[in-house]
Amino acid sequence: MNTISDARTQEPAAATAVAGRHTLLLSDPGEPSYEVMCATLKRLGYTVIHEESGVDAIGHFSPDKYDLVITDLHLPDMGGLEVLRKIKRLSPDTPVVVLACNSEVDDVVQALRLGASDYLLKPFTDEDVIEHAVTRIMEARDLAAQNREYRHQLEERNRELHEHIELLQRDHEAGRQLQQHLLPRTPFRYPAGIEAAFRLLPSLYLSGDFVDYGLFGERFVAFYLVDVSGHGVSSALVTALIKHSIMHLLRERTLFSQLNSIDTDITSILEMINRELNSTALDKHASMFVGVVDSRARQLHYAVAGQVPMPALVTSDGARWLTGKGRPLGLFKQGEWEVRHCSLPASWRLVACSDGVLELLSGDLLQKEAKLLEVINRSRGDLDSLCAALKVDTAESFPDDITILTLRQDNP
């Protein structure tokens, strides 16, 4: 820091001490303790700026000039307590030491209440007492300054972090809206009398689950539910990749238009997505349920790829799991998928769930599947009733993405 100029008292700092520190000493140079104080401070590396007048000292004081202020309680023009008050008002962080006699205990107590860092009792002849007090005070001052700097840096980092979080949330919200835009309308009723609907609830902003359905020709309603491993942005991007790949395949080939090619079309979709996931470096795999309802022949063609839980068919006889097997997509070159067929009555419901639904139930996997089938049976495959029974619309958060896809056809 700079100094209040007093050529009579400025001397070079000791070579072994901390350089660049300045102390303002307000004391009577005629007192015996004065020389001891000056000698100790200079040995510690301080440039001592001496003032006898409190008014002059306060007039020249500024917070950036002094590391330490030492003031006698008795000055010719004002008391040391008043000097302490004014210094603390100008610079609360500047440490102040008061010099007092044994008889001034009450004033010492008052000085400590006003913010004095320490006090020294006169007369003193032992430099170690002064050195100990000054060293302790300055170490505490340096530590406090470091803490303030660390706190400032932490606040700055927190501010930057909040800005990044807000930006990330805006990006996620934009991604969520885009993903919602890619989903089909729900519910949607086709001319064939088949109604498709779904509920998709992501555990984060974006979902690793995805559904889609569409009418091909006048009799075939094709649909799928896919559950990509993981959560968040990377999984959501894979769902977009899957939809894009399927749409690209539909543009290249005429799918789901001929009864004799339905099974081959379903297998083609699974093989294509399996290749896509294996060719990426995203380390993602997926389970999938793909189906086609032939409304004229009242038959369901379907295949599963690592689907847990299995889809359930609800008829007048109750709810039952469909059968089938096939490896998840993205883990093996060949999935050994098989297309199965199921005859449909005049009225039926089909329910497919992602595995996040099982997290809403208690017990081991078999117990959870049994409870889910019971809930599906009680709800008769109705989407709103099923969601109400599982409380998916009222829960605040989920450990995993939850998707329920339903298709239904009623006897006219």
Short mmCIF file of C-alpha atoms in Angstrom, two decimals:
data_model
loop_
_atom_site.label_atom_id
_atom_site.label_comp_id
_atom_site.label_asym_id
_atom_site.label_seq_id
_atom_site.Cartn_x
_atom_site.Cartn_y
_atom_site.Cartn_z
CA MET A 1 0.00 0.00 0.00
CA ASN A 2 1.01 3.67 -0.28
CA THR A 3 1.92 5.68 2.78
CA ILE A 4 1.04 8.93 4.50
CA SER A 5 4.33 10.72 3.98
CA ASP A 6 6.47 11.40 7.03
CA ALA A 7 10.12 11.49 6.00
CA ARG A 8 11.32 11.36 9.61
CA THR A 9 9.90 7.88 10.21
CA GLN A 10 10.07 6.08 6.84
CA GLU A 11 12.83 3.46 6.64
CA PRO A 12 13.43 0.46 4.36
CA ALA A 13 11.65 -2.74 5.38
CA ALA A 14 13.67 -5.60 6.87
CA ALA A 15 15.00 -7.95 4.22
CA THR A 16 13.63 -11.07 5.90
CA ALA A 17 10.12 -9.75 6.51
CA VAL A 18 7.01 -9.38 4.40
CA ALA A 19 7.62 -6.53 1.96
CA GLY A 20 5.13 -3.91 0.95
CA ARG A 21 3.11 -3.64 4.16
CA HIS A 22 2.45 -0.37 5.90
CA THR A 23 1.17 0.42 9.35
CA LEU A 24 -0.19 3.70 10.69
CA LEU A 25 1.04 4.28 14.22
CA LEU A 26 -0.68 6.92 16.35
CA SER A 27 1.35 7.41 19.51
CA ASP A 28 3.43 9.86 21.47
CA PRO A 29 7.06 9.38 20.34
CA GLY A 30 8.13 10.50 23.79
CA GLU A 31 6.82 7.34 25.42
CA PRO A 32 9.34 4.55 26.15
CA SER A 33 7.15 1.97 24.41
CA TYR A 34 7.24 3.89 21.14
CA GLU A 35 10.78 2.88 20.16
CA VAL A 36 10.12 -0.77 21.01
CA MET A 37 6.98 -0.72 18.89
CA CYS A 38 8.70 0.89 15.89
CA ALA A 39 11.69 -1.42 16.05
CA THR A 40 9.50 -4.54 16.19
CA LEU A 41 7.27 -3.43 13.31
CA LYS A 42 10.24 -2.59 11.12
CA ARG A 43 11.85 -5.93 11.91
CA LEU A 44 8.62 -7.60 10.80
CA GLY A 45 8.86 -5.79 7.49
CA TYR A 46 6.42 -2.92 7.99
CA THR A 47 6.93 0.62 6.89
CA VAL A 48 5.82 2.65 9.90
CA ILE A 49 3.95 5.88 9.26
CA HIS A 50 3.73 7.88 12.45
CA GLU A 51 1.10 10.45 13.35
CA GLU A 52 0.55 12.19 16.67
CA SER A 53 -2.70 13.87 15.67
CA GLY A 54 -5.86 11.85 15.25
CA VAL A 55 -7.37 14.47 12.95
CA ASP A 56 -4.36 14.40 10.61
CA ALA A 57 -4.29 10.61 10.59
CA ILE A 58 -7.99 10.29 9.77
CA GLY A 59 -7.69 13.00 7.13
CA HIS A 60 -4.95 11.13 5.29
CA PHE A 61 -6.28 7.62 5.86
CA SER A 62 -7.72 5.53 3.05
CA PRO A 63 -8.46 1.79 3.09
CA ASP A 64 -5.97 0.94 0.33
CA LYS A 65 -2.97 2.52 2.05
CA TYR A 66 -2.56 0.61 5.29
CA ASP A 67 -2.53 -3.00 6.35
CA LEU A 68 -2.67 -2.18 10.05
CA VAL A 69 -3.52 0.75 12.33
CA ILE A 70 -2.12 1.01 15.87
CA THR A 71 -3.48 3.79 18.03
CA ASP A 72 -2.94 4.91 21.59
CA LEU A 73 -6.13 5.48 23.57
CA HIS A 74 -4.79 8.92 24.52
CA LEU A 75 -4.02 11.41 21.75
CA PRO A 76 -3.67 15.16 22.04
CA ASP A 77 -6.74 16.01 19.96
CA MET A 78 -9.12 13.03 20.27
CA GLY A 79 -9.49 9.72 22.06
CA GLY A 80 -8.28 6.49 20.54
CA LEU A 81 -11.83 5.11 20.67
CA GLU A 82 -12.96 7.88 18.33
CA VAL A 83 -10.07 7.11 15.98
CA LEU A 84 -11.15 3.44 16.08
CA ARG A 85 -14.74 4.37 15.22
CA LYS A 86 -13.72 6.50 12.25
CA ILE A 87 -11.25 3.94 10.91
CA LYS A 88 -13.83 1.17 11.12
CA ARG A 89 -16.39 3.38 9.43
CA LEU A 90 -13.97 4.05 6.57
CA SER A 91 -12.63 0.51 6.35
CA PRO A 92 -14.30 -2.26 8.40
CA ASP A 93 -11.70 -4.82 7.27
CA THR A 94 -8.63 -2.86 8.38
CA PRO A 95 -7.36 -4.33 11.69
CA VAL A 96 -6.85 -1.87 14.53
CA VAL A 97 -4.76 -2.45 17.68
CA VAL A 98 -5.20 -0.16 20.70
CA LEU A 99 -2.45 0.74 23.16
CA ALA A 100 -3.67 1.11 26.75
CA CYS A 101 -2.50 1.26 30.33
CA ASN A 102 -3.44 -1.27 32.99
CA SER A 103 -5.93 1.20 34.43
CA GLU A 104 -7.88 1.50 31.17
CA VAL A 105 -9.61 -1.86 31.23
CA ASP A 106 -13.06 -0.39 30.56
CA ASP A 107 -11.77 1.46 27.50
CA VAL A 108 -10.12 -1.73 26.22
CA VAL A 109 -13.41 -3.61 26.53
CA GLN A 110 -15.18 -0.81 24.67
CA ALA A 111 -12.50 -0.87 21.96
CA LEU A 112 -12.97 -4.59 21.43
CA ARG A 113 -16.72 -4.04 21.15
CA LEU A 114 -16.10 -1.38 18.51
CA GLY A 115 -14.12 -3.83 16.41
CA ALA A 116 -10.52 -3.62 17.64
CA SER A 117 -8.56 -6.71 16.66
CA ASP A 118 -6.40 -6.72 19.82
CA TYR A 119 -4.87 -4.55 22.51
CA LEU A 120 -1.41 -4.10 24.00
CA LEU A 121 -0.84 -2.91 27.57
CA LYS A 122 1.83 -0.28 28.21
CA PRO A 123 4.57 -0.17 29.15
CA PHE A 124 5.94 -3.11 27.19
CA THR A 125 9.56 -4.01 26.65
CA ASP A 126 9.22 -7.51 25.20
CA GLU A 127 9.18 -7.43 21.42
CA ASP A 128 7.79 -10.99 21.34
CA VAL A 129 4.48 -9.77 22.75
CA ILE A 130 4.13 -7.24 19.96
CA GLU A 131 5.33 -9.68 17.30
CA HIS A 132 2.88 -12.35 18.43
CA ALA A 133 -0.07 -9.95 18.40
CA VAL A 134 0.75 -8.36 15.03
CA THR A 135 1.56 -11.69 13.36
CA ARG A 136 -1.65 -13.29 14.60
CA ILE A 137 -3.75 -10.32 13.48
CA MET A 138 -2.21 -10.16 10.02
CA GLU A 139 -2.50 -13.90 9.51
CA ALA A 140 -6.17 -13.64 10.41
CA ARG A 141 -6.51 -10.64 8.07
CA ASP A 142 -4.84 -12.50 5.21
CA LEU A 143 -7.03 -15.53 5.84
CA ALA A 144 -10.14 -13.36 5.84
CA ALA A 145 -9.02 -11.73 2.57
CA GLN A 146 -8.43 -15.16 1.04
CA ASN A 147 -11.86 -16.28 2.22
CA ARG A 148 -13.44 -13.20 0.67
CA GLU A 149 -11.62 -13.90 -2.58
CA TYR A 150 -12.65 -17.55 -2.50
CA ARG A 151 -16.21 -16.49 -1.73
CA HIS A 152 -16.13 -14.03 -4.60
CA GLN A 153 -14.79 -16.72 -6.94
CA LEU A 154 -17.42 -19.17 -5.69
CA GLU A 155 -20.19 -16.64 -6.25
CA GLU A 156 -18.84 -16.00 -9.74
CA ARG A 157 -18.70 -19.72 -10.48
CA ASN A 158 -22.22 -20.14 -9.09
CA ARG A 159 -23.44 -17.32 -11.28
CA GLU A 160 -21.83 -18.93 -14.32
CA LEU A 161 -23.26 -22.29 -13.28
CA HIS A 162 -26.76 -20.84 -12.96
CA GLU A 163 -26.41 -19.27 -16.40
CA HIS A 164 -25.31 -22.61 -17.86
CA ILE A 165 -28.16 -24.40 -16.10
CA GLU A 166 -30.68 -21.89 -17.43
CA LEU A 167 -29.25 -22.30 -20.92
CA LEU A 168 -29.34 -26.09 -20.56
CA GLN A 169 -32.93 -25.95 -19.33
CA ARG A 170 -33.92 -23.80 -22.29
CA ASP A 171 -32.19 -26.24 -24.63
CA HIS A 172 -33.88 -29.19 -22.94
CA GLU A 173 -37.25 -27.48 -23.11
CA ALA A 174 -36.72 -26.84 -26.82
CA GLY A 175 -35.74 -30.49 -27.24
CA ARG A 176 -38.79 -31.58 -25.28
CA GLN A 177 -41.10 -29.54 -27.50
CA LEU A 178 -39.41 -30.97 -30.60
CA GLN A 179 -39.77 -34.52 -29.29
CA GLN A 180 -43.43 -33.88 -28.45
CA HIS A 181 -43.89 -32.57 -31.98
CA LEU A 182 -42.53 -35.85 -33.39
CA LEU A 183 -45.07 -37.91 -31.46
CA PRO A 184 -48.41 -38.83 -33.05
CA ARG A 185 -51.72 -37.34 -31.97
CA THR A 186 -53.39 -39.00 -29.02
CA PRO A 187 -55.99 -40.36 -29.05
CA PHE A 188 -56.41 -41.01 -32.76
CA ARG A 189 -59.20 -43.04 -34.34
CA TYR A 190 -58.71 -44.65 -37.72
CA PRO A 191 -61.45 -45.34 -40.29
CA ALA A 192 -60.96 -49.04 -39.64
CA GLY A 193 -62.49 -48.46 -36.19
CA ILE A 194 -59.18 -48.84 -34.33
CA GLU A 195 -58.24 -46.18 -31.79
CA ALA A 196 -54.62 -45.61 -30.69
CA ALA A 197 -53.58 -43.56 -27.67
CA PHE A 198 -50.59 -43.22 -25.40
CA ARG A 199 -49.22 -41.53 -22.31
CA LEU A 200 -45.49 -40.66 -22.31
CA LEU A 201 -43.96 -39.19 -19.16
CA PRO A 202 -40.18 -38.55 -19.19
CA SER A 203 -38.16 -38.83 -15.98
CA LEU A 204 -36.15 -35.81 -17.18
CA TYR A 205 -36.89 -33.13 -19.76
CA LEU A 206 -36.43 -35.58 -22.61
CA SER A 207 -37.48 -39.18 -22.90
CA GLY A 208 -35.75 -42.34 -24.07
CA ASP A 209 -39.21 -43.78 -24.81
CA PHE A 210 -41.05 -43.20 -28.06
CA VAL A 211 -44.22 -44.38 -29.78
CA ASP A 212 -45.68 -44.02 -33.25
CA TYR A 213 -48.57 -45.46 -35.26
CA GLY A 214 -50.20 -45.03 -38.65
CA LEU A 215 -52.74 -46.42 -41.10
CA PHE A 216 -51.45 -48.19 -44.21
CA GLY A 217 -53.96 -48.70 -46.95
CA GLU A 218 -57.46 -49.28 -45.63
CA ARG A 219 -56.92 -52.25 -43.36
CA PHE A 220 -53.48 -52.21 -41.69
CA VAL A 221 -52.65 -50.14 -38.59
CA ALA A 222 -48.94 -50.38 -37.77
CA PHE A 223 -47.44 -49.20 -34.47
CA TYR A 224 -44.39 -49.50 -32.26
CA LEU A 225 -43.14 -48.67 -28.78
CA VAL A 226 -39.39 -48.31 -28.26
CA ASP A 227 -37.49 -47.89 -24.97
CA VAL A 228 -33.88 -46.71 -25.37
CA SER A 229 -31.46 -47.42 -22.55
CA GLY A 230 -30.50 -44.53 -20.29
CA HIS A 231 -32.14 -41.15 -19.83
CA GLY A 232 -31.95 -37.62 -21.08
CA VAL A 233 -30.59 -36.06 -24.24
CA SER A 234 -28.55 -38.95 -25.65
CA SER A 235 -31.43 -41.41 -25.31
CA ALA A 236 -33.88 -38.90 -26.77
CA LEU A 237 -31.60 -38.38 -29.77
CA VAL A 238 -31.64 -42.13 -30.38
CA THR A 239 -35.45 -42.11 -30.43
CA ALA A 240 -35.28 -39.37 -33.07
CA LEU A 241 -32.77 -41.50 -35.01
CA ILE A 242 -35.13 -44.49 -34.85
CA LYS A 243 -38.11 -42.48 -36.10
CA HIS A 244 -36.01 -40.97 -38.88
CA SER A 245 -34.72 -44.39 -39.92
CA ILE A 246 -38.21 -45.88 -40.02
CA MET A 247 -39.55 -42.95 -42.05
CA HIS A 248 -36.59 -43.30 -44.43
CA LEU A 249 -37.34 -47.01 -44.85
CA LEU A 250 -41.00 -46.23 -45.53
CA ARG A 251 -39.96 -43.84 -48.30
CA GLU A 252 -37.68 -46.44 -49.83
CA ARG A 253 -40.07 -49.39 -49.62
CA THR A 254 -43.79 -49.98 -49.60
CA LEU A 255 -44.37 -51.46 -46.16
CA PHE A 256 -47.53 -52.86 -44.56
CA SER A 257 -49.56 -52.85 -47.75
CA GLN A 258 -49.72 -56.55 -48.60
CA LEU A 259 -50.79 -59.28 -46.21
CA ASN A 260 -48.17 -61.74 -47.47
CA SER A 261 -45.31 -59.30 -46.69
CA ILE A 262 -46.42 -58.03 -43.25
CA ASP A 263 -44.15 -60.40 -41.30
CA THR A 264 -41.16 -59.55 -43.49
CA ASP A 265 -41.84 -55.82 -43.07
CA ILE A 266 -41.85 -56.12 -39.28
CA THR A 267 -38.56 -58.04 -39.33
CA SER A 268 -37.05 -55.49 -41.72
CA ILE A 269 -37.73 -52.69 -39.26
CA LEU A 270 -36.08 -54.54 -36.39
CA GLU A 271 -33.05 -55.47 -38.49
CA MET A 272 -32.65 -51.91 -39.75
CA ILE A 273 -32.79 -50.36 -36.25
CA ASN A 274 -30.43 -53.02 -34.92
CA ARG A 275 -27.89 -52.10 -37.61
CA GLU A 276 -28.27 -48.39 -36.88
CA LEU A 277 -27.65 -48.81 -33.15
CA ASN A 278 -24.71 -51.17 -33.67
CA SER A 279 -23.10 -48.74 -36.11
CA THR A 280 -23.21 -45.76 -33.75
CA ALA A 281 -20.74 -45.07 -30.94
CA LEU A 282 -23.46 -44.00 -28.52
CA ASP A 283 -23.33 -47.24 -26.51
CA LYS A 284 -27.12 -47.45 -26.58
CA HIS A 285 -29.48 -50.37 -26.94
CA ALA A 286 -33.26 -50.53 -27.03
CA SER A 287 -36.23 -52.76 -26.42
CA MET A 288 -39.08 -52.60 -28.91
CA PHE A 289 -42.58 -53.87 -29.59
CA VAL A 290 -43.70 -53.67 -33.25
CA GLY A 291 -47.13 -54.69 -34.41
CA VAL A 292 -49.61 -54.51 -37.25
CA VAL A 293 -53.36 -54.95 -36.84
CA ASP A 294 -55.19 -56.35 -39.83
CA SER A 295 -58.63 -54.86 -39.25
CA ARG A 296 -60.24 -56.91 -42.01
CA ALA A 297 -58.94 -60.30 -40.93
CA ARG A 298 -59.02 -59.30 -37.22
CA GLN A 299 -55.48 -60.47 -36.66
CA LEU A 300 -52.46 -59.04 -34.86
CA HIS A 301 -48.97 -59.54 -36.32
CA TYR A 302 -46.23 -58.58 -33.87
CA ALA A 303 -42.64 -59.07 -32.75
CA VAL A 304 -40.79 -58.18 -29.56
CA ALA A 305 -37.14 -57.25 -29.08
CA GLY A 306 -36.18 -57.49 -25.41
CA GLN A 307 -39.59 -56.15 -24.40
CA VAL A 308 -40.23 -56.09 -20.64
CA PRO A 309 -43.03 -56.27 -19.67
CA MET A 310 -44.66 -58.10 -22.54
CA PRO A 311 -47.69 -56.49 -24.19
CA ALA A 312 -51.09 -57.53 -22.82
CA LEU A 313 -54.24 -58.33 -24.75
CA VAL A 314 -57.56 -57.65 -23.03
CA THR A 315 -60.69 -59.42 -24.24
CA SER A 316 -64.00 -60.48 -22.66
CA ASP A 317 -62.07 -63.36 -21.09
CA GLY A 318 -59.73 -60.97 -19.24
CA ALA A 319 -56.16 -59.78 -19.68
CA ARG A 320 -53.26 -62.01 -20.68
CA TRP A 321 -49.65 -61.49 -21.71
CA LEU A 322 -48.77 -62.04 -25.34
CA THR A 323 -46.00 -64.54 -25.98
CA GLY A 324 -42.82 -63.99 -27.93
CA LYS A 325 -39.07 -63.62 -27.71
CA GLY A 326 -36.27 -61.67 -29.32
CA ARG A 327 -33.03 -59.99 -28.30
CA PRO A 328 -32.79 -56.23 -27.58
CA LEU A 329 -31.71 -53.99 -30.42
CA GLY A 330 -28.12 -52.74 -30.58
CA LEU A 331 -26.43 -55.54 -28.66
CA PHE A 332 -26.12 -58.38 -31.16
CA LYS A 333 -25.72 -58.65 -34.91
CA GLN A 334 -28.64 -61.06 -35.07
CA GLY A 335 -31.64 -60.67 -32.80
CA GLU A 336 -33.44 -63.93 -33.52
CA TRP A 337 -36.74 -62.08 -33.65
CA GLU A 338 -39.86 -63.99 -34.53
CA VAL A 339 -43.14 -62.59 -35.81
CA ARG A 340 -46.18 -64.04 -34.10
CA HIS A 341 -49.88 -63.87 -34.88
CA CYS A 342 -52.88 -63.49 -32.66
CA SER A 343 -56.55 -63.64 -33.63
CA LEU A 344 -58.60 -60.74 -32.36
CA PRO A 345 -62.25 -60.84 -31.25
CA ALA A 346 -64.82 -58.22 -32.21
CA SER A 347 -63.85 -56.11 -29.14
CA TRP A 348 -60.31 -56.02 -27.78
CA ARG A 349 -57.72 -53.85 -26.08
CA LEU A 350 -53.95 -54.01 -26.49
CA VAL A 351 -51.68 -52.51 -23.82
CA ALA A 352 -47.89 -52.08 -24.16
CA CYS A 353 -45.73 -50.46 -21.46
CA SER A 354 -42.10 -49.45 -21.17
CA ASP A 355 -40.23 -51.00 -18.24
CA GLY A 356 -40.46 -47.72 -16.29
CA VAL A 357 -44.04 -48.69 -15.40
CA LEU A 358 -42.69 -51.59 -13.34
CA GLU A 359 -40.86 -49.08 -11.12
CA LEU A 360 -44.26 -47.90 -9.88
CA LEU A 361 -44.96 -51.34 -8.39
CA SER A 362 -43.42 -53.22 -5.47
CA GLY A 363 -41.89 -56.68 -5.34
CA ASP A 364 -39.56 -58.64 -7.59
CA LEU A 365 -39.96 -58.73 -11.38
CA LEU A 366 -42.49 -61.56 -11.42
CA GLN A 367 -44.55 -59.92 -8.67
CA LYS A 368 -44.49 -56.59 -10.47
CA GLU A 369 -45.60 -58.18 -13.73
CA ALA A 370 -48.43 -60.01 -11.97
CA LYS A 371 -49.60 -56.79 -10.31
CA LEU A 372 -49.41 -54.90 -13.62
CA LEU A 373 -51.49 -57.51 -15.41
CA GLU A 374 -54.05 -57.31 -12.59
CA VAL A 375 -54.24 -53.51 -12.96
CA ILE A 376 -54.59 -53.85 -16.75
CA ASN A 377 -57.37 -56.38 -16.28
CA ARG A 378 -59.26 -54.15 -13.79
CA SER A 379 -58.96 -51.15 -16.08
CA ARG A 380 -60.11 -53.26 -19.05
CA GLY A 381 -57.24 -51.79 -21.04
CA ASP A 382 -58.58 -48.23 -20.87
CA LEU A 383 -55.68 -45.77 -20.94
CA ASP A 384 -57.13 -43.18 -18.55
CA SER A 385 -58.27 -45.81 -16.05
CA LEU A 386 -54.91 -47.54 -16.20
CA CYS A 387 -52.98 -44.29 -15.65
CA ALA A 388 -55.25 -43.41 -12.73
CA ALA A 389 -54.72 -46.82 -11.13
CA LEU A 390 -50.93 -46.52 -11.51
CA LYS A 391 -51.01 -42.84 -10.42
CA VAL A 392 -48.80 -41.80 -13.31
CA ASP A 393 -50.65 -38.50 -13.80
CA THR A 394 -50.31 -37.38 -10.18
CA ALA A 395 -46.72 -38.41 -9.33
CA GLU A 396 -44.21 -35.54 -9.20
CA SER A 397 -41.24 -37.50 -10.55
CA PHE A 398 -40.29 -40.91 -11.88
CA PRO A 399 -37.09 -42.94 -11.63
CA ASP A 400 -37.45 -43.93 -15.28
CA ASP A 401 -39.32 -42.84 -18.39
CA ILE A 402 -42.89 -44.16 -18.42
CA THR A 403 -44.84 -44.90 -21.57
CA ILE A 404 -48.17 -46.69 -21.99
CA LEU A 405 -49.47 -47.39 -25.48
CA THR A 406 -53.01 -48.68 -26.01
CA LEU A 407 -54.93 -49.78 -29.09
CA ARG A 408 -58.57 -50.76 -29.06
CA GLN A 409 -61.39 -51.85 -31.31
CA ASP A 410 -65.00 -52.14 -30.24
CA ASN A 411 -67.79 -54.25 -31.68
CA PRO A 412 -69.90 -51.76 -33.68
#
